[in-house]
Amino acid sequence: MSFSIILPDGSKRAFEQTVTISELAYSISTSLGKAALAGRVNGQLHPVEYELSQDAEVAIITDRDEEGLNILRDSAAFVFEVAAKKAYPELRLGEHGTETDGFFVDTDKENQIKISELPELEKVVKHLIKAGEKIEAVTMSRAELQEIFRDNAFKLDLLQAEASDEITAYKLGDFIDFGFDILVSNTGKIKQFKLLSVAGAYWQGQSSNPMLQRISGTAFFKKADLEADLKRREEIKERDHRTIGRDLDLFFVDPKVGAGLPYWMPKGATIRRVVERYIIDREVADGYQHVYTPVLLNVDAYKTSGHWAHYRDDMFPPMDMGDGEMLEIRPMNCPSHIQIYKHHIRSYRELPIRIAELGMMHRYEKSGALSGLQRVREMTLNDGHTFVTLDQVQAEFSKILKLIMDVYKDFDITDYYFRLSYRDPKNTEKYFANDEMWERSQSMLKKAMDDMGLDYVEAEGEAAFYGPKLDIQTKTALGADETMSTIQLDFMLPERFNLTYIGQDGEEHRPVMMHRGIVGTMERFIAYLIEIYKGAFPTWLAPVQVEVIPVNLDAHSNYAKKVRDELNKRGFRAEADLRNEKLGYKIRESQTQKVPYTLVLGDNEMKANGVNVRRYGTEEEVAKSLDQFIQEIDQDVKSYSRKK
């Protein structure tokens, strides 16, 4: 036997007998042998025990490779399973997997694992790591694994999904599990390990299935990387809109009365109302006609639009009205605004016609995907549709984009970029089949961006099914890339709904439809703002702008009420804290609630018709007349709290 292994640098190594990937790595250098986690053989990943016996191209995978971290975390999940079964022999294991920043293992037992138990489990894992025990890849039959997991319905379900009767499993001592790609050969290679959280997770994401416990953790090769990750997670916790929303009493979601259906508390509703009024005023000033349309629509409208064919899985089932009429709770507003356009005969003199609405929509989301305000089943979209002639497209596009950028300025959103989203021409099922339309509309968007001198990235396969779009991508406070705003060209829906306008020649012509969203849904946008501001909203957005606190309830309450009422009369959102609590407690509470201005009123303030002002985040107190303070807060609100 004689064969050659070609390494990534192009060099060759000849062998006369079978070698494992591990032996190959050691033949190159001792340090590489120790660092080897797996090998890529002719493009396919294999564990280090994999035997090489013929010509092949081989790359040794170490902690420096992208795949290395996934292998490490898969291995950490496996070792955690071993530890959990040692601690709780009755435990049933479910799914496991790696995520962007760690791993998870689903578990089930009569009394589910509590977060307080994680430190003890972590000790067991670290003992296994320190022991340097062997992790062995074994090939087993489906029948053998069914016997091992005969008392675990979850694993039996997963076995049914395995394509082959010969299944790769991994073994550590007497423990065996399957469903892993590649694991390290020895527990000692798992250097830095941390269990993080416990949460509920429906089996396979279906709310009709049993609720399991999802244990999440992470693993790194270096201590510094783990420490940096834990610090990042602390920052995420501080910014998590769900935590802040609870602490500031902004909103709640209760699965018992409807998963994915937010309840807006008075303070949260105030923030939302301010945003909605702002958006409506900006759009009306920009030439939009605001409308209200029903949340129910005949399902035929969505069949005509193509949404039924493309997004049926994301729509709730239609309601049979008993007389042949099928009503659909709307998942998008486009067909509704088309009906507004079609209600009258339109002339070229009217175009562009701009229709906008804060339109409530409903989309079917699986329970496992729901998250606070970011992933919900009911949402209100800041939606708009413009109907234009072909030669108005570029000017209207520029006008919409300028509006978006002006809005971003007012909200102090600076971290964003532009993405031109095109169709994938090979995907004939997803996209409207009209090559000429696609080429024409994509070139229109590209030209508009070039003429405006704006940088952008291009993304094939990200377009809507009916046309290309410009997506404005923002970075959330937690580092995720998210579409905030969009402008979409649409030649298809005007055709399908037979939209027309009377041209200068007296003949009917087809308009172009432009879909646009300035800030997306109210739910997701306010979640974004909560996390960006850490709950410390700028004065113009804050649910309570001023907290008025009397030094002595008997002596100063009437003056506190007078100041509060004067501020409210002038349109500011002020409250007076008249509880029978200590002054220091009330001041701390105002800071905890992140109120922009705290006014402390005592004898001096009452005599001078003044206020003692403390801004959020500072301990400095400044005495001012009430009129001076009103001028200050008025300028703060009118400038959208921009720094001078």
mmCIF file of C-alpha atoms in Angstrom, residues 427-594:
data_model
loop_
_atom_site.group_PDB
_atom_site.id
_atom_site.type_symbol
_atom_site.label_atom_id
_atom_site.label_comp_id
_atom_site.label_asym_id
_atom_site.label_seq_id
_atom_site.Cartn_x
_atom_site.Cartn_y
_atom_site.Cartn_z
ATOM 1 C CA ASN A 427 -34.756 30.543 -7.666
ATOM 2 C CA THR A 428 -37.728 30.324 -10.001
ATOM 3 C CA GLU A 429 -40.175 29.340 -7.244
ATOM 4 C CA LYS A 430 -39.605 32.231 -4.839
ATOM 5 C CA TYR A 431 -39.567 35.164 -7.238
ATOM 6 C CA PHE A 432 -42.060 36.622 -9.698
ATOM 7 C CA ALA A 433 -41.057 35.321 -13.128
ATOM 8 C CA ASN A 434 -40.336 38.363 -15.295
ATOM 9 C CA ASP A 435 -36.671 38.846 -16.184
ATOM 10 C CA GLU A 436 -37.245 42.206 -17.870
ATOM 11 C CA MET A 437 -39.031 43.586 -14.793
ATOM 12 C CA TRP A 438 -36.262 42.440 -12.473
ATOM 13 C CA GLU A 439 -33.438 43.840 -14.598
ATOM 14 C CA ARG A 440 -35.236 47.140 -15.003
ATOM 15 C CA SER A 441 -36.195 47.617 -11.355
ATOM 16 C CA GLN A 442 -32.834 46.498 -9.956
ATOM 17 C CA SER A 443 -30.988 48.929 -12.237
ATOM 18 C CA MET A 444 -33.366 51.717 -11.141
ATOM 19 C CA LEU A 445 -32.515 51.238 -7.465
ATOM 20 C CA LYS A 446 -28.808 50.963 -8.193
ATOM 21 C CA LYS A 447 -28.844 54.171 -10.255
ATOM 22 C CA ALA A 448 -30.756 56.056 -7.558
ATOM 23 C CA MET A 449 -28.190 55.067 -4.915
ATOM 24 C CA ASP A 450 -25.274 55.933 -7.208
ATOM 25 C CA ASP A 451 -26.792 59.320 -8.056
ATOM 26 C CA MET A 452 -27.197 60.075 -4.343
ATOM 27 C CA GLY A 453 -23.543 59.139 -3.786
ATOM 28 C CA LEU A 454 -24.365 56.616 -1.072
ATOM 29 C CA ASP A 455 -22.304 53.516 -0.335
ATOM 30 C CA TYR A 456 -24.127 50.194 -0.264
ATOM 31 C CA VAL A 457 -23.621 46.450 -0.305
ATOM 32 C CA GLU A 458 -25.398 44.146 -2.745
ATOM 33 C CA ALA A 459 -27.171 40.978 -1.602
ATOM 34 C CA GLU A 460 -28.470 38.444 -4.100
ATOM 35 C CA GLY A 461 -31.456 36.416 -2.893
ATOM 36 C CA GLU A 462 -32.689 38.958 -0.311
ATOM 37 C CA ALA A 463 -35.349 40.658 -2.477
ATOM 38 C CA ALA A 464 -39.096 40.440 -1.875
ATOM 39 C CA PHE A 465 -40.864 37.977 -4.181
ATOM 40 C CA TYR A 466 -42.391 40.869 -6.161
ATOM 41 C CA GLY A 467 -39.373 43.146 -6.555
ATOM 42 C CA PRO A 468 -35.942 44.374 -5.424
ATOM 43 C CA LYS A 469 -35.483 46.560 -2.384
ATOM 44 C CA LEU A 470 -33.168 48.776 -0.431
ATOM 45 C CA ASP A 471 -32.837 47.580 3.147
ATOM 46 C CA ILE A 472 -31.382 49.828 5.816
ATOM 47 C CA GLN A 473 -29.535 47.547 8.213
ATOM 48 C CA THR A 474 -28.904 48.630 11.789
ATOM 49 C CA LYS A 475 -26.813 47.150 14.542
ATOM 50 C CA THR A 476 -28.869 46.509 17.639
ATOM 51 C CA ALA A 477 -27.399 47.257 21.052
ATOM 52 C CA LEU A 478 -26.811 43.511 21.383
ATOM 53 C CA GLY A 479 -24.787 43.398 18.166
ATOM 54 C CA ALA A 480 -27.341 41.754 15.866
ATOM 55 C CA ASP A 481 -27.727 42.892 12.264
ATOM 56 C CA GLU A 482 -31.373 43.840 11.709
ATOM 57 C CA THR A 483 -33.447 45.416 8.940
ATOM 58 C CA MET A 484 -34.892 48.644 10.314
ATOM 59 C CA SER A 485 -36.297 50.269 7.168
ATOM 60 C CA THR A 486 -37.005 49.255 3.607
ATOM 61 C CA ILE A 487 -37.939 50.700 0.210
ATOM 62 C CA GLN A 488 -39.222 48.191 -2.335
ATOM 63 C CA LEU A 489 -40.055 48.516 -6.026
ATOM 64 C CA ASP A 490 -43.037 46.548 -7.287
ATOM 65 C CA PHE A 491 -44.129 46.137 -10.902
ATOM 66 C CA MET A 492 -45.990 42.909 -10.148
ATOM 67 C CA LEU A 493 -48.885 43.864 -7.839
ATOM 68 C CA PRO A 494 -50.103 46.740 -10.061
ATOM 69 C CA GLU A 495 -50.334 44.150 -12.841
ATOM 70 C CA ARG A 496 -52.106 41.509 -10.755
ATOM 71 C CA PHE A 497 -54.639 43.986 -9.346
ATOM 72 C CA ASN A 498 -55.027 45.803 -12.683
ATOM 73 C CA LEU A 499 -54.095 49.197 -11.266
ATOM 74 C CA THR A 500 -54.281 52.083 -13.726
ATOM 75 C CA TYR A 501 -54.176 55.840 -14.008
ATOM 76 C CA ILE A 502 -55.323 58.073 -16.873
ATOM 77 C CA GLY A 503 -52.300 59.534 -18.589
ATOM 78 C CA GLN A 504 -51.839 62.869 -20.324
ATOM 79 C CA ASP A 505 -52.857 61.126 -23.546
ATOM 80 C CA GLY A 506 -56.232 60.124 -22.087
ATOM 81 C CA GLU A 507 -55.270 56.433 -22.085
ATOM 82 C CA GLU A 508 -54.907 54.004 -19.181
ATOM 83 C CA HIS A 509 -51.374 53.373 -17.903
ATOM 84 C CA ARG A 510 -49.922 51.097 -15.255
ATOM 85 C CA PRO A 511 -48.401 52.771 -12.143
ATOM 86 C CA VAL A 512 -45.355 51.501 -10.302
ATOM 87 C CA MET A 513 -45.957 50.643 -6.657
ATOM 88 C CA MET A 514 -43.347 51.419 -3.999
ATOM 89 C CA HIS A 515 -43.556 49.751 -0.589
ATOM 90 C CA ARG A 516 -41.738 51.449 2.280
ATOM 91 C CA GLY A 517 -41.390 51.176 6.033
ATOM 92 C CA ILE A 518 -39.635 53.946 7.949
ATOM 93 C CA VAL A 519 -39.111 52.300 11.351
ATOM 94 C CA GLY A 520 -40.635 48.846 10.861
ATOM 95 C CA THR A 521 -43.122 47.653 13.455
ATOM 96 C CA MET A 522 -43.825 49.594 16.611
ATOM 97 C CA GLU A 523 -43.008 46.500 18.661
ATOM 98 C CA ARG A 524 -39.580 45.822 17.206
ATOM 99 C CA PHE A 525 -38.646 49.507 16.945
ATOM 100 C CA ILE A 526 -39.438 50.224 20.582
ATOM 101 C CA ALA A 527 -37.559 47.075 21.643
ATOM 102 C CA TYR A 528 -34.606 48.485 19.665
ATOM 103 C CA LEU A 529 -34.929 51.882 21.365
ATOM 104 C CA ILE A 530 -35.188 50.339 24.841
ATOM 105 C CA GLU A 531 -31.919 48.474 24.265
ATOM 106 C CA ILE A 532 -30.084 51.345 22.564
ATOM 107 C CA TYR A 533 -30.990 53.780 25.354
ATOM 108 C CA LYS A 534 -30.776 51.137 28.136
ATOM 109 C CA GLY A 535 -34.191 52.389 29.204
ATOM 110 C CA ALA A 536 -32.861 55.941 29.754
ATOM 111 C CA PHE A 537 -34.993 57.536 27.052
ATOM 112 C CA PRO A 538 -34.194 61.025 25.802
ATOM 113 C CA THR A 539 -36.539 63.602 27.283
ATOM 114 C CA TRP A 540 -38.813 63.872 24.239
ATOM 115 C CA LEU A 541 -39.487 60.101 24.369
ATOM 116 C CA ALA A 542 -39.418 59.429 28.121
ATOM 117 C CA PRO A 543 -42.761 58.197 29.503
ATOM 118 C CA VAL A 544 -42.270 60.391 32.588
ATOM 119 C CA GLN A 545 -40.177 63.459 31.798
ATOM 120 C CA VAL A 546 -40.248 65.088 35.227
ATOM 121 C CA GLU A 547 -40.584 63.650 38.736
ATOM 122 C CA VAL A 548 -41.601 66.298 41.290
ATOM 123 C CA ILE A 549 -40.663 65.453 44.891
ATOM 124 C CA PRO A 550 -41.649 67.572 47.905
ATOM 125 C CA VAL A 551 -39.112 67.635 50.747
ATOM 126 C CA ASN A 552 -41.905 67.572 53.354
ATOM 127 C CA LEU A 553 -45.366 66.224 52.512
ATOM 128 C CA ASP A 554 -47.205 68.569 54.886
ATOM 129 C CA ALA A 555 -45.297 71.714 53.963
ATOM 130 C CA HIS A 556 -44.542 71.298 50.272
ATOM 131 C CA SER A 557 -47.121 68.947 48.670
ATOM 132 C CA ASN A 558 -49.393 71.732 47.416
ATOM 133 C CA TYR A 559 -46.474 73.464 45.717
ATOM 134 C CA ALA A 560 -45.353 70.132 44.198
ATOM 135 C CA LYS A 561 -48.864 69.658 42.781
ATOM 136 C CA LYS A 562 -48.834 73.206 41.424
ATOM 137 C CA VAL A 563 -45.510 72.633 39.619
ATOM 138 C CA ARG A 564 -46.681 69.273 38.273
ATOM 139 C CA ASP A 565 -49.960 70.743 37.000
ATOM 140 C CA GLU A 566 -48.187 73.675 35.350
ATOM 141 C CA LEU A 567 -45.827 71.309 33.525
ATOM 142 C CA ASN A 568 -48.674 69.030 32.445
ATOM 143 C CA LYS A 569 -50.663 72.043 31.214
ATOM 144 C CA ARG A 570 -47.718 72.987 28.987
ATOM 145 C CA GLY A 571 -47.618 69.493 27.476
ATOM 146 C CA PHE A 572 -44.852 67.903 29.526
ATOM 147 C CA ARG A 573 -45.268 64.531 31.211
ATOM 148 C CA ALA A 574 -44.791 65.222 34.926
ATOM 149 C CA GLU A 575 -45.690 63.269 38.046
ATOM 150 C CA ALA A 576 -45.539 64.209 41.730
ATOM 151 C CA ASP A 577 -44.315 61.619 44.239
ATOM 152 C CA LEU A 578 -46.599 62.182 47.229
ATOM 153 C CA ARG A 579 -45.973 58.843 48.909
ATOM 154 C CA ASN A 580 -45.141 58.737 52.587
ATOM 155 C CA GLU A 581 -41.535 57.656 51.989
ATOM 156 C CA LYS A 582 -38.155 59.167 52.866
ATOM 157 C CA LEU A 583 -36.806 61.848 50.548
ATOM 158 C CA GLY A 584 -33.637 59.887 49.713
ATOM 159 C CA TYR A 585 -35.692 56.841 48.757
ATOM 160 C CA LYS A 586 -37.869 58.895 46.388
ATOM 161 C CA ILE A 587 -34.844 60.473 44.699
ATOM 162 C CA ARG A 588 -33.210 57.037 44.221
ATOM 163 C CA GLU A 589 -36.489 55.666 42.866
ATOM 164 C CA SER A 590 -36.662 58.483 40.294
ATOM 165 C CA GLN A 591 -33.106 57.641 39.191
ATOM 166 C CA THR A 592 -33.905 53.919 39.079
ATOM 167 C CA GLN A 593 -36.884 54.675 36.835
ATOM 168 C CA LYS A 594 -34.515 56.763 34.660
#
